[in-house]
Coordinates of C-alpha atoms in Angstrom, one line a residue:
Chain A
X169 CA 67.9 -54.6 -57.8
X170 CA 66.0 -57.1 -59.4
X171 CA 66.6 -60.8 -58.5
X172 CA 70.2 -61.9 -56.9
X173 CA 72.0 -60.4 -60.3
X174 CA 72.9 -57.3 -58.8
X175 CA 74.0 -58.2 -55.5
X176 CA 77.0 -59.4 -58.2
X177 CA 77.2 -56.7 -60.5
X178 CA 78.4 -54.4 -57.5
X179 CA 80.2 -56.4 -55.5
X180 CA 83.1 -57.5 -58.5
X181 CA 85.4 -55.0 -59.5
X182 CA 85.3 -54.4 -63.4
X183 CA 87.9 -56.8 -63.8
X184 CA 87.0 -60.0 -65.2
X185 CA 85.8 -62.4 -61.8
X186 CA 87.5 -66.4 -62.9
X187 CA 85.4 -67.6 -61.0
X188 CA 82.2 -65.4 -61.8
X189 CA 80.5 -68.9 -62.7
X190 CA 80.9 -70.5 -59.5
X191 CA 79.5 -66.9 -57.4
X192 CA 75.7 -66.8 -60.2
X193 CA 75.7 -70.5 -59.0
X194 CA 75.9 -70.2 -55.5
X195 CA 73.9 -67.2 -55.5
X196 CA 71.3 -68.7 -57.8
X197 CA 71.0 -71.5 -55.1
X198 CA 69.4 -68.6 -52.6
X199 CA 68.0 -66.7 -54.3
X200 CA 66.0 -69.9 -56.1
X201 CA 64.7 -70.6 -52.4
X202 CA 63.8 -66.9 -51.7
X203 CA 62.0 -67.3 -55.2
X204 CA 60.6 -70.4 -53.7
X205 CA 61.9 -72.4 -56.5
X206 CA 63.8 -75.1 -56.1
X207 CA 67.7 -74.8 -55.8
X208 CA 70.1 -77.5 -57.6
X209 CA 71.0 -78.2 -54.5
X210 CA 70.1 -77.3 -50.7
X211 CA 72.0 -74.1 -50.3
X212 CA 74.4 -73.7 -47.1
X213 CA 75.1 -70.3 -45.2
X214 CA 78.0 -69.3 -43.2
X215 CA 77.3 -66.5 -40.4
X216 CA 81.1 -66.8 -38.2
X217 CA 81.6 -64.4 -36.0
X218 CA 84.1 -64.9 -33.3
X219 CA 83.9 -68.4 -34.0
X220 CA 86.9 -67.2 -36.7
X221 CA 88.6 -66.6 -33.3
X222 CA 88.5 -70.8 -32.4
X223 CA 89.6 -71.4 -36.4
X224 CA 92.3 -69.2 -36.6
X225 CA 93.9 -69.8 -33.3
X226 CA 94.0 -66.2 -32.4
X227 CA 91.7 -64.4 -29.1
X228 CA 89.0 -62.5 -29.3
X229 CA 90.7 -59.4 -28.7
X230 CA 93.1 -60.0 -31.9
X231 CA 90.7 -61.2 -34.1
X232 CA 88.8 -57.3 -33.4
X233 CA 91.8 -55.5 -33.9
X234 CA 93.6 -57.0 -36.4
X235 CA 91.9 -55.7 -39.7
X236 CA 94.3 -57.9 -41.5
X237 CA 94.5 -61.0 -39.6
X238 CA 90.6 -61.2 -39.7
X239 CA 90.7 -61.3 -43.3
X240 CA 92.7 -63.6 -44.0
X241 CA 90.7 -66.1 -41.0
X242 CA 87.7 -65.3 -43.0
X243 CA 89.0 -66.2 -46.2
X244 CA 91.0 -69.1 -45.4
X245 CA 87.7 -70.2 -43.9
X246 CA 85.1 -69.3 -46.6
X247 CA 87.7 -71.4 -48.8
X248 CA 88.1 -74.5 -46.8
X249 CA 83.8 -75.1 -46.6
X250 CA 83.0 -73.2 -49.3
X251 CA 79.0 -71.9 -48.9
X252 CA 76.9 -70.6 -50.8
X253 CA 76.2 -67.5 -48.8
X254 CA 78.6 -65.3 -46.9
X255 CA 77.0 -63.1 -43.8
X256 CA 79.6 -60.0 -44.6
X257 CA 80.8 -60.5 -41.0
X258 CA 84.2 -58.5 -40.4
X259 CA 82.5 -54.9 -39.9
X260 CA 81.0 -56.6 -37.1
X261 CA 83.9 -58.1 -35.8
X262 CA 87.0 -56.4 -36.3
X263 CA 85.8 -53.1 -34.5
X264 CA 87.7 -52.9 -32.1
X265 CA 89.6 -50.0 -32.9
X266 CA 86.7 -48.4 -34.2
X267 CA 84.4 -48.7 -31.0
X268 CA 87.8 -47.2 -29.0
X269 CA 88.0 -44.8 -31.2
X270 CA 84.2 -43.3 -30.7
X271 CA 84.2 -44.4 -26.7
X272 CA 81.1 -46.6 -27.4
X273 CA 79.4 -46.8 -24.1
X274 CA 76.3 -50.2 -25.3
X275 CA 79.1 -52.7 -25.5
X276 CA 82.5 -54.1 -23.7
X277 CA 84.2 -56.0 -25.4
X278 CA 88.4 -57.5 -24.8
X279 CA 90.3 -55.3 -23.4
X280 CA 87.3 -53.1 -22.1
X281 CA 85.3 -54.9 -19.7
X282 CA 85.9 -59.2 -21.0
X283 CA 88.7 -61.0 -21.0
X284 CA 90.9 -61.2 -24.0
X285 CA 89.1 -64.3 -25.2
X286 CA 85.7 -63.2 -24.8
X287 CA 83.4 -62.1 -27.2
X288 CA 81.9 -58.3 -27.0
X289 CA 78.5 -58.5 -25.2
X290 CA 75.8 -55.8 -25.3
X291 CA 74.5 -53.7 -22.0
X292 CA 70.9 -53.5 -21.4
X293 CA 70.2 -50.4 -20.2
X294 CA 67.9 -47.3 -20.3
X295 CA 69.8 -45.1 -22.8
X296 CA 66.3 -43.5 -22.9
X297 CA 64.2 -42.3 -20.5
X298 CA 60.6 -42.9 -19.3
X299 CA 60.1 -39.3 -19.5
X300 CA 62.2 -39.0 -22.5
X301 CA 59.1 -40.3 -24.9
X302 CA 57.9 -36.6 -25.8
X303 CA 61.0 -35.1 -26.9
X304 CA 61.7 -38.0 -28.8
X305 CA 58.4 -38.0 -30.3
X306 CA 58.6 -34.2 -31.5
X307 CA 62.5 -33.7 -33.2
X308 CA 64.0 -36.9 -33.6
X309 CA 67.2 -35.5 -34.4
X310 CA 67.5 -33.0 -31.7
X311 CA 67.1 -35.9 -29.2
X312 CA 69.4 -37.8 -30.5
X313 CA 72.0 -35.0 -30.6
X314 CA 71.4 -33.3 -27.5
X315 CA 71.0 -36.5 -25.0
X316 CA 71.3 -39.8 -27.0
X317 CA 74.6 -39.6 -28.9
X318 CA 76.6 -38.4 -25.6
X319 CA 75.0 -41.1 -23.8
X320 CA 75.6 -44.1 -25.8
X321 CA 79.7 -42.9 -26.9
X322 CA 82.0 -40.7 -25.4
X323 CA 82.9 -38.5 -29.1
X324 CA 79.2 -37.3 -28.6
X325 CA 79.9 -35.5 -25.6
X326 CA 79.8 -31.7 -26.0
X327 CA 76.3 -32.2 -28.4
X328 CA 74.7 -31.5 -25.1
X329 CA 75.4 -27.9 -25.3
X330 CA 74.9 -27.4 -29.2
X331 CA 71.6 -25.1 -29.7
X332 CA 68.4 -26.3 -30.4
X333 CA 68.3 -25.8 -34.3
X334 CA 63.8 -25.7 -35.1
X335 CA 63.3 -22.5 -34.4
X336 CA 66.5 -20.1 -35.9
X337 CA 65.7 -18.0 -38.0
X338 CA 67.4 -14.8 -39.9
X339 CA 69.8 -13.2 -37.3
X340 CA 68.8 -15.4 -34.9
X341 CA 70.2 -18.3 -36.9
X342 CA 73.5 -16.2 -37.4
X343 CA 73.8 -15.9 -33.7
X344 CA 72.8 -19.3 -32.8
X345 CA 75.7 -21.0 -33.7
X346 CA 77.5 -19.0 -31.3
X347 CA 77.4 -22.5 -29.2
X348 CA 80.0 -24.2 -32.5
X349 CA 82.7 -22.2 -30.1
X350 CA 82.5 -23.5 -26.8
X351 CA 85.7 -25.7 -26.1
X352 CA 83.1 -28.5 -25.2
X353 CA 81.6 -28.6 -28.9
X354 CA 84.8 -27.6 -30.6
X355 CA 86.4 -30.7 -29.1
X356 CA 83.5 -32.8 -29.3
X357 CA 83.6 -32.0 -33.4
X358 CA 87.4 -33.4 -33.3
X359 CA 86.8 -36.0 -31.4
X360 CA 84.1 -37.1 -34.0
X361 CA 86.1 -36.7 -37.2
X362 CA 89.1 -38.9 -35.5
X363 CA 86.5 -41.5 -35.0
X364 CA 84.8 -41.1 -38.6
X365 CA 88.4 -42.2 -40.4
X366 CA 89.2 -45.0 -37.7
X367 CA 85.4 -46.5 -38.8
X368 CA 86.4 -45.1 -42.1
X369 CA 89.5 -47.4 -42.7
X370 CA 86.9 -50.2 -40.9
X371 CA 84.3 -50.1 -43.7
X372 CA 87.4 -49.8 -46.7
X373 CA 88.6 -53.2 -45.4
X374 CA 85.6 -54.6 -45.2
X375 CA 84.7 -53.9 -48.7
X376 CA 87.9 -55.2 -49.6
X377 CA 87.1 -58.5 -48.1
X378 CA 83.7 -58.4 -49.7
X379 CA 85.2 -58.0 -52.9
X380 CA 87.9 -60.3 -52.4
X381 CA 85.2 -63.5 -52.1
X382 CA 83.9 -62.2 -54.6
X383 CA 86.3 -62.8 -57.0
X384 CA 86.9 -65.9 -55.3
X385 CA 83.2 -67.4 -56.2
X386 CA 81.4 -66.2 -53.1
X387 CA 78.6 -64.2 -52.5
X388 CA 77.5 -62.2 -49.4
X389 CA 74.0 -63.9 -48.2
X390 CA 73.3 -59.9 -47.2
X391 CA 75.0 -56.6 -47.7
X392 CA 73.4 -55.1 -44.9
X393 CA 70.9 -55.3 -41.7
X394 CA 68.5 -53.7 -40.1
X395 CA 66.1 -53.9 -36.8
X396 CA 62.5 -54.3 -35.9
X397 CA 60.7 -51.1 -34.4
X398 CA 60.1 -52.3 -31.4
X399 CA 63.7 -54.3 -30.8
X400 CA 65.1 -50.9 -31.7
X401 CA 63.4 -49.1 -28.7
X402 CA 63.6 -52.0 -26.6
X403 CA 67.4 -53.0 -27.2
X404 CA 69.0 -49.3 -27.9
X405 CA 66.9 -47.0 -25.4
X406 CA 64.3 -48.0 -22.7
X407 CA 65.9 -51.3 -21.9
X408 CA 64.7 -54.4 -21.2
X409 CA 62.7 -54.0 -18.5
X410 CA 61.8 -50.3 -19.6
X411 CA 60.5 -51.5 -22.3
X412 CA 58.2 -54.0 -20.8
X413 CA 56.4 -51.7 -18.1
X414 CA 56.2 -49.1 -21.1
X415 CA 53.7 -51.5 -22.3
X416 CA 51.4 -50.4 -19.2
X417 CA 52.1 -47.1 -18.6
X418 CA 53.2 -45.4 -21.8
X419 CA 51.1 -47.5 -24.3
X420 CA 50.2 -44.5 -26.1
X421 CA 52.9 -42.8 -26.6
X422 CA 55.6 -46.3 -27.3
X423 CA 53.3 -46.4 -30.2
X424 CA 53.6 -43.3 -31.7
X425 CA 57.1 -43.7 -31.9
X426 CA 57.4 -47.1 -32.9
X427 CA 55.3 -46.0 -35.8
X428 CA 57.7 -42.9 -36.1
X429 CA 60.7 -45.5 -35.5
X430 CA 58.9 -47.6 -38.6
X431 CA 59.5 -44.3 -41.4
X432 CA 62.9 -43.4 -40.2
X433 CA 64.5 -47.2 -39.9
X434 CA 62.6 -47.8 -43.1
X435 CA 64.8 -45.0 -45.1
X436 CA 67.9 -46.0 -43.4
X437 CA 67.1 -49.5 -44.5
X438 CA 66.7 -49.0 -47.9
X439 CA 69.6 -46.0 -48.6
X440 CA 72.1 -48.7 -47.0
X441 CA 70.5 -52.0 -48.6
X442 CA 71.4 -49.6 -51.6
X443 CA 74.8 -48.8 -50.4
X444 CA 75.6 -52.2 -49.9
X445 CA 74.2 -53.3 -53.5
X446 CA 72.5 -56.0 -52.1
X447 CA 68.8 -56.8 -51.8
X448 CA 68.8 -58.9 -48.9
X449 CA 69.0 -57.5 -45.5
X450 CA 69.3 -59.2 -42.3
X451 CA 67.2 -57.9 -39.3
X452 CA 68.0 -60.2 -36.2
X453 CA 65.0 -60.0 -33.8
X454 CA 65.1 -60.1 -30.1
X455 CA 61.6 -59.4 -28.7
X456 CA 59.1 -61.7 -30.9
X457 CA 59.8 -64.9 -28.9
X458 CA 56.6 -66.6 -27.7
X459 CA 57.9 -66.4 -24.0
X460 CA 58.4 -62.5 -24.1
X461 CA 55.0 -61.6 -25.0
X462 CA 50.9 -62.6 -25.2
X463 CA 49.6 -62.6 -28.8
X464 CA 48.0 -60.1 -28.0
X465 CA 50.6 -57.8 -27.3
X466 CA 52.4 -58.9 -30.0
X467 CA 49.7 -58.5 -32.4
X468 CA 49.8 -54.9 -31.0
X469 CA 53.0 -53.6 -30.4
X470 CA 55.5 -55.7 -32.3
X471 CA 53.8 -56.8 -35.0
X472 CA 52.6 -54.2 -37.3
X473 CA 55.0 -51.8 -37.1
X474 CA 57.6 -54.5 -38.8
X475 CA 55.0 -55.9 -41.0
X476 CA 55.0 -52.1 -42.2
X477 CA 58.6 -51.7 -42.5
X478 CA 59.3 -54.8 -44.1
X479 CA 56.6 -54.2 -47.0
X480 CA 58.8 -50.9 -47.6
X481 CA 61.3 -53.1 -47.9
X482 CA 59.7 -55.3 -50.0
X483 CA 58.1 -52.5 -52.4
X484 CA 61.7 -50.9 -52.9
X485 CA 63.2 -54.5 -54.3
X486 CA 64.7 -55.2 -51.3
X487 CA 64.5 -58.9 -49.4
X488 CA 63.9 -59.1 -45.7
X489 CA 65.5 -61.6 -43.8
X490 CA 64.4 -61.2 -40.1
X491 CA 66.2 -63.6 -37.7
X492 CA 63.6 -64.7 -35.9
X493 CA 65.8 -65.6 -32.2
X494 CA 64.2 -68.2 -29.6
X495 CA 61.3 -70.0 -30.4
X496 CA 58.5 -68.1 -32.2
X497 CA 56.3 -71.1 -32.8
X498 CA 52.8 -69.7 -31.6
X499 CA 53.7 -66.3 -34.2
X500 CA 54.1 -68.9 -37.4
X501 CA 50.8 -68.3 -38.0
X502 CA 50.9 -64.6 -37.3
X503 CA 53.9 -63.7 -39.6
X504 CA 52.8 -65.5 -42.2
X505 CA 50.8 -62.4 -43.4
X506 CA 53.8 -61.4 -45.9
X507 CA 53.6 -61.8 -50.0
X508 CA 55.1 -65.1 -51.2
X509 CA 58.2 -65.3 -52.4
X510 CA 59.8 -61.9 -51.2
X511 CA 61.4 -63.0 -47.8
X512 CA 63.8 -65.8 -45.8
X513 CA 62.8 -66.6 -42.0
X514 CA 65.7 -67.4 -40.3
X515 CA 64.9 -69.0 -37.2
X516 CA 66.6 -69.7 -33.9
X517 CA 64.7 -72.2 -32.0
X518 CA 61.3 -72.7 -33.3
X519 CA 60.9 -76.1 -35.3
X520 CA 61.8 -76.3 -38.4
X521 CA 59.2 -78.4 -39.3
X522 CA 56.6 -76.5 -37.8
X523 CA 57.7 -74.2 -39.4
X524 CA 58.4 -75.7 -42.8
X525 CA 54.7 -76.8 -42.6
X526 CA 53.2 -73.9 -41.8
X527 CA 55.2 -70.9 -43.9
X528 CA 57.0 -73.3 -46.6
X529 CA 55.1 -71.6 -49.8
X530 CA 55.2 -68.2 -48.0
X531 CA 59.0 -67.7 -47.7
X532 CA 62.8 -69.4 -47.6
X533 CA 64.0 -70.5 -44.7
X534 CA 66.7 -70.1 -42.6
X535 CA 68.8 -72.6 -40.0
X536 CA 68.9 -74.0 -36.8
X537 CA 71.4 -76.8 -36.1
X538 CA 71.5 -75.6 -32.2
X539 CA 73.9 -74.6 -30.4
X540 CA 74.1 -77.1 -27.7
X541 CA 75.0 -79.7 -30.4
X542 CA 76.7 -78.2 -32.5
X543 CA 79.0 -76.7 -28.9
X544 CA 78.7 -79.8 -26.8
X545 CA 77.8 -83.0 -30.1
X546 CA 79.7 -85.2 -31.6
X547 CA 80.5 -84.7 -35.2
X548 CA 77.8 -87.9 -35.6
X549 CA 74.6 -86.2 -33.6
X550 CA 75.5 -82.8 -36.8
X551 CA 74.9 -85.2 -39.2
X552 CA 72.1 -86.9 -38.5
X553 CA 70.5 -83.6 -37.4
X554 CA 71.4 -82.2 -41.1
X555 CA 70.0 -85.1 -42.4
X556 CA 66.6 -84.6 -40.2
X557 CA 66.1 -81.6 -41.9
X558 CA 67.2 -82.9 -45.5
X559 CA 64.4 -85.1 -44.9
X560 CA 61.9 -83.5 -43.4
X561 CA 62.1 -79.9 -44.6
X562 CA 64.0 -79.7 -47.9
X563 CA 63.2 -83.0 -49.7
X564 CA 59.4 -82.5 -49.2
X565 CA 60.1 -79.3 -51.2
X566 CA 61.3 -76.5 -48.7
X567 CA 63.1 -73.9 -49.4
X568 CA 66.0 -74.3 -46.9
X569 CA 68.8 -72.6 -46.4
X570 CA 71.4 -75.0 -43.6
X571 CA 72.9 -73.2 -41.0
X572 CA 73.5 -73.0 -37.5
X573 CA 70.6 -71.6 -35.3
X574 CA 72.4 -68.4 -35.1
X575 CA 75.3 -68.9 -37.0
X576 CA 78.2 -70.9 -35.8
X577 CA 78.4 -70.4 -32.1
X578 CA 81.4 -69.4 -30.6
X579 CA 82.8 -72.6 -29.2
X580 CA 82.1 -75.1 -32.1
X581 CA 84.8 -77.8 -32.7
X582 CA 86.0 -77.2 -36.4
X583 CA 84.8 -80.6 -36.9
X584 CA 81.0 -80.0 -36.3
X585 CA 81.4 -77.1 -38.4
X586 CA 82.8 -80.1 -41.2
X587 CA 80.5 -82.6 -40.0
X588 CA 77.5 -79.6 -40.9
X589 CA 79.0 -79.0 -44.3
X590 CA 79.6 -82.3 -45.5
X591 CA 76.0 -83.8 -44.2
X592 CA 74.7 -81.0 -46.3
X593 CA 76.4 -82.0 -49.8
X594 CA 76.1 -85.9 -48.5
X595 CA 71.9 -85.8 -48.0
X596 CA 70.8 -82.7 -50.6
X597 CA 73.4 -81.8 -52.9
Chain B
X741 CA 41.0 -67.4 0.6
X742 CA 37.9 -66.6 2.0
X743 CA 39.0 -64.4 5.0
X744 CA 39.8 -60.9 2.8
X745 CA 37.5 -58.2 3.6
X746 CA 36.4 -57.0 0.0
X747 CA 39.3 -53.7 0.0
X748 CA 41.6 -56.9 0.7
X749 CA 39.8 -58.8 -2.6
X750 CA 40.1 -55.7 -4.3
X751 CA 43.4 -55.3 -3.8
X752 CA 44.2 -57.9 -4.5
X753 CA 42.1 -58.2 -8.1
X754 CA 44.0 -54.8 -9.0
X755 CA 47.2 -56.3 -8.4
X756 CA 46.6 -59.6 -10.4
X757 CA 45.1 -57.5 -13.3
X758 CA 48.2 -54.9 -13.9
X759 CA 46.0 -52.1 -12.5
X760 CA 49.8 -50.3 -11.0
X761 CA 47.6 -46.9 -10.6
X762 CA 44.6 -48.4 -8.4
X763 CA 46.5 -51.0 -6.7
X764 CA 49.2 -48.9 -5.3
X765 CA 46.8 -46.0 -4.5
X766 CA 44.6 -48.7 -2.4
X767 CA 47.8 -49.7 -0.9
X768 CA 49.0 -46.4 0.1
X769 CA 45.6 -45.5 1.3
X770 CA 45.7 -49.1 3.7
X771 CA 49.2 -48.8 4.9
X772 CA 50.0 -44.8 5.5
X773 CA 45.6 -44.0 6.6
X774 CA 44.0 -46.8 7.5
X775 CA 47.0 -48.0 9.5
X776 CA 46.6 -51.7 8.5
X777 CA 49.2 -54.2 9.3
X778 CA 52.1 -54.0 6.6
X779 CA 52.6 -57.4 7.1
X780 CA 48.8 -58.5 5.9
X781 CA 49.7 -56.0 3.0
X782 CA 52.6 -58.0 1.8
X783 CA 50.5 -60.8 2.2
X784 CA 47.8 -59.8 -0.1
X785 CA 50.2 -58.9 -1.9
X786 CA 52.4 -62.3 -2.3
X787 CA 48.9 -63.7 -3.0
X788 CA 48.2 -61.5 -5.6
X789 CA 51.9 -62.9 -7.3
X790 CA 50.3 -66.5 -6.8
X791 CA 47.8 -65.3 -9.1
X792 CA 50.5 -63.9 -11.3
X793 CA 52.4 -66.7 -11.6
X794 CA 49.3 -69.3 -12.0
X795 CA 47.9 -66.9 -15.3
X796 CA 53.0 -67.0 -16.2
X797 CA 51.8 -71.1 -16.1
X798 CA 48.8 -70.9 -18.1
X799 CA 50.4 -68.6 -20.7
X800 CA 48.4 -65.6 -20.0
X801 CA 50.6 -64.1 -18.7
X802 CA 54.6 -63.7 -20.1
X803 CA 57.6 -61.7 -19.0
X804 CA 56.2 -58.4 -19.4
X805 CA 53.4 -58.5 -16.1
X806 CA 55.8 -60.5 -13.7
X807 CA 58.1 -57.5 -14.5
X808 CA 55.5 -55.1 -13.9
X809 CA 54.2 -57.5 -10.7
X810 CA 58.4 -57.4 -9.6
X811 CA 57.8 -53.2 -9.9
X812 CA 54.5 -53.0 -8.3
X813 CA 55.6 -54.8 -5.1
X814 CA 59.0 -52.8 -4.6
X815 CA 56.6 -49.9 -4.9
X816 CA 54.9 -51.2 -2.4
X817 CA 57.2 -52.9 -0.3
X818 CA 59.2 -49.4 0.1
X819 CA 55.9 -48.2 2.0
X820 CA 55.3 -51.7 4.0
X821 CA 58.6 -52.4 5.1
X822 CA 59.6 -49.3 7.5
X823 CA 56.2 -50.1 9.0
X824 CA 56.5 -52.9 10.3
X825 CA 58.1 -54.0 13.7
X826 CA 59.8 -56.3 13.4
X827 CA 60.3 -58.7 16.6
X828 CA 63.4 -61.1 16.8
X829 CA 62.5 -64.5 15.4
X830 CA 59.3 -63.2 13.2
X831 CA 60.0 -63.3 10.4
X832 CA 58.2 -65.6 8.4
X833 CA 59.7 -69.4 7.9
X834 CA 60.8 -69.1 4.5
X835 CA 60.6 -72.7 2.2
X836 CA 64.4 -72.8 1.1
X837 CA 67.7 -71.3 0.2
X838 CA 68.9 -70.4 -3.9
X839 CA 72.2 -68.9 -4.5
X840 CA 72.2 -67.6 -7.9
X841 CA 74.6 -65.6 -9.8
X842 CA 75.0 -65.8 -13.9
X843 CA 77.8 -67.7 -14.7
X844 CA 81.9 -66.4 -15.3
X845 CA 82.2 -64.8 -18.8
X846 CA 78.8 -63.5 -19.3
X847 CA 77.2 -60.5 -18.4
X848 CA 73.4 -60.8 -18.9
X849 CA 71.3 -60.2 -15.3
X850 CA 67.6 -59.9 -17.1
X851 CA 66.5 -63.8 -16.4
X852 CA 68.5 -64.1 -13.7
X853 CA 67.2 -60.8 -12.1
X854 CA 63.3 -62.8 -12.8
X855 CA 64.0 -65.6 -11.7
X856 CA 65.2 -64.1 -8.4
X857 CA 62.3 -62.3 -7.8
X858 CA 59.9 -64.9 -8.6
X859 CA 61.9 -67.1 -6.2
X860 CA 61.9 -64.2 -3.5
X861 CA 57.6 -63.8 -3.6
X862 CA 57.3 -67.5 -3.6
X863 CA 59.2 -68.1 -0.2
X864 CA 62.5 -68.7 -1.3
X865 CA 65.4 -67.0 1.0
X866 CA 67.6 -65.8 -2.3
X867 CA 71.2 -65.0 -2.7
X868 CA 71.5 -63.0 -5.3
X869 CA 75.6 -62.9 -6.6
X870 CA 75.5 -61.1 -9.8
X871 CA 76.7 -61.6 -12.9
X872 CA 80.6 -62.8 -14.3
X873 CA 80.9 -64.6 -11.2
X874 CA 84.3 -66.5 -11.3
X875 CA 84.1 -70.2 -9.8
X876 CA 85.9 -69.8 -6.7
X877 CA 83.4 -67.0 -5.6
X878 CA 80.5 -69.6 -6.2
X879 CA 82.5 -72.4 -3.7
X880 CA 82.8 -69.7 -1.3
X881 CA 79.4 -68.5 -1.5
X882 CA 78.0 -71.9 -1.3
X883 CA 80.5 -72.0 2.1
X884 CA 79.1 -68.9 3.7
X885 CA 75.0 -69.0 2.4
X886 CA 74.6 -73.3 2.8
X887 CA 72.3 -72.8 0.2
X888 CA 69.8 -75.7 -0.5
X889 CA 70.1 -74.9 -4.5
X890 CA 72.3 -73.3 -6.4
X891 CA 71.1 -71.8 -9.6
X892 CA 73.6 -70.6 -12.5
X893 CA 72.3 -68.1 -15.0
X894 CA 73.8 -67.7 -18.5
X895 CA 73.1 -66.6 -21.8
X896 CA 76.0 -66.9 -24.4
X897 CA 76.6 -70.5 -25.6
X898 CA 80.3 -69.7 -23.7
X899 CA 78.3 -70.2 -20.6
X900 CA 78.5 -74.0 -20.8
X901 CA 81.5 -74.4 -20.5
X902 CA 81.6 -71.8 -17.2
X903 CA 78.5 -73.8 -16.3
X904 CA 80.1 -77.3 -16.3
X905 CA 83.8 -76.0 -14.5
X906 CA 81.1 -74.2 -11.8
X907 CA 79.8 -77.4 -11.8
X908 CA 82.9 -79.9 -11.4
X909 CA 84.2 -77.4 -8.7
X910 CA 81.0 -77.5 -6.4
X911 CA 81.2 -81.8 -7.2
X912 CA 85.4 -81.2 -6.2
X913 CA 84.9 -79.7 -3.0
X914 CA 82.3 -82.1 -1.7
X915 CA 79.9 -79.8 -1.6
X916 CA 77.2 -81.9 -4.2
X917 CA 74.9 -83.9 -1.8
X918 CA 74.0 -81.1 -0.1
X919 CA 72.7 -78.9 -2.3
X920 CA 70.7 -79.4 -5.7
X921 CA 71.8 -77.3 -8.8
X922 CA 69.4 -75.6 -11.7
X923 CA 70.9 -73.9 -14.6
X924 CA 69.1 -71.5 -17.5
X925 CA 69.2 -69.1 -20.0
X926 CA 68.4 -68.6 -23.3
X927 CA 70.5 -71.3 -24.6
X928 CA 69.9 -74.2 -22.3
X929 CA 68.4 -77.0 -23.2
X930 CA 68.6 -80.9 -22.1
X931 CA 71.5 -81.6 -24.0
X932 CA 73.5 -78.5 -21.8
X933 CA 72.1 -80.1 -18.7
X934 CA 74.1 -83.2 -19.5
X935 CA 76.8 -81.6 -20.8
X936 CA 77.1 -79.5 -17.9
X937 CA 76.2 -82.0 -15.2
X938 CA 73.4 -80.0 -13.2
X939 CA 70.6 -81.7 -11.5
X940 CA 68.1 -79.7 -14.1
X941 CA 67.2 -77.1 -15.9
X942 CA 64.6 -74.9 -16.7
X943 CA 63.0 -72.6 -19.2
X944 CA 61.7 -69.3 -17.3
X945 CA 61.3 -68.3 -13.7
X946 CA 58.0 -70.4 -13.0
X947 CA 60.2 -73.3 -13.8
X948 CA 62.6 -72.1 -11.4
X949 CA 60.2 -72.0 -8.8
X950 CA 58.4 -75.3 -9.1
X951 CA 62.2 -76.9 -9.3
X952 CA 63.0 -75.4 -6.0
X953 CA 59.8 -76.6 -4.8
X954 CA 59.9 -80.0 -5.1
X955 CA 63.6 -79.7 -4.6
X956 CA 62.2 -78.4 -0.6
X957 CA 59.8 -81.5 -0.2
X958 CA 57.0 -78.5 -0.7
X959 CA 53.8 -78.7 -3.0
X960 CA 54.8 -77.2 -6.3

């Protein structure tokens, strides 16, 4: 997977793509930015999730449940705005059927806790108890099977009756599998298979959509996503407040778990990126912002495992694209410590001009029109905000991929999206 | 400040330095073995929280310290409060009343809970009416509770519209001149404040306290 070429080859079916030249040109803009070369014009990325419901004039619920309808709207949006890089959002949106099939408990979505016209929302909870660090550390797979999975999705209820595999041997191995005959375990497996069939359908729709927009000349900006070790534990296991208390109460075990998670997350990230055939990996970052921990805590808990993971990804030929949420101004000097020309740093509220000044010779940048501007501002204000980024970042040598702060906010008026793309072409295109 | 004895100063130091185990053991001993007045122990906790708040404002402490401070206070409070011999009217005078909730459509509560805790330990009566609060529930709660300040929380961009609707309804109900409205959450900025018509916005829990104190005419 060297350069962007590998992306096009795997995204396109064997038939000749009449839009290959347009595809290559768009992709080259992104890859030039990554390599810190000046592209022929400033690329613009499109990351649309529930905004597509507004654009297509349907409810969030329809967007989540209607594969064909969602694909059609998403394609229409790509063709109207002609982005240089498209986020593979479909599997992250049209997953209502899959969520139902797996009986997913970490999200509330239309018809399951929120209204039909609201986006899904994550439920921050302690999915792992503080006293379970040792269990997780000793045997992550066993912990997943018997504790974590049944808590986060109904289809896994019954897995807690599975045998503990390490230690099974010889005749004990034969007798040890008796638990698989239990009704609870049998039922769990039947439900898991059914859910997997729905997930398979969802992913096939996703692949089909990705291939279709590639045929139309539009590359994905990333093929897969991942998570930082700290956010993995904080968001999906210990919960926000649990994790914050662990920084004091379970410091050593947390550090051990972060170290272990770095290893398995890296492995999984490389596997997923290779399966997607795309070298760029998006990594939403939740817990790095300035306000969320001290510099010392950041340099103890957050940054070392994530840097190790990014270095492993870079060694494997991947391009990490962390989305640094909220304001990370105080972290810039620290997160600068990566090899030049290997990453895209997407910033949400960090001042992009400042980010360019500190990081401009190390990473490509992505972002960051503010959500309040996009949702409540006028097209002329959006135009001015794009001009500001062009004048102060792109035209000064910054390898900027224009986007909103974290993709298109769900409520953004369509005319503001037009203003964003038009301004990009007017001032840097 | 100078009226703390050595033991009291020690408790304040351990609490404000996040030395949870030592602070809890000492507070427990003072309350259960030495029978120190529980109101005095809670006062020491409040003094420690003042220091925590100052360190947050000066950039030495961050959210994890506020969360742990809240937890330490809860644990000590759980022992101290049942020991308080309440006499009617003896409760300490509060700075004012704040009604807080996450606006409709939004289920996030971490920020709201931290703001609630900080207002509480800074001397406000706080009524938290939860998440995904419909406009009519805010109006009913204002009627019922008669707050001085209404705090609207929201993390998602959909909260902009919900906040605007809530504030418009409060104004339409003729309640606006009796209270101040502040908003807060991940995406809130001056643009959103102007859009929603709120009196002010805050980027963290300490700002919520400062705004409320200023409105109540108390020293921030």
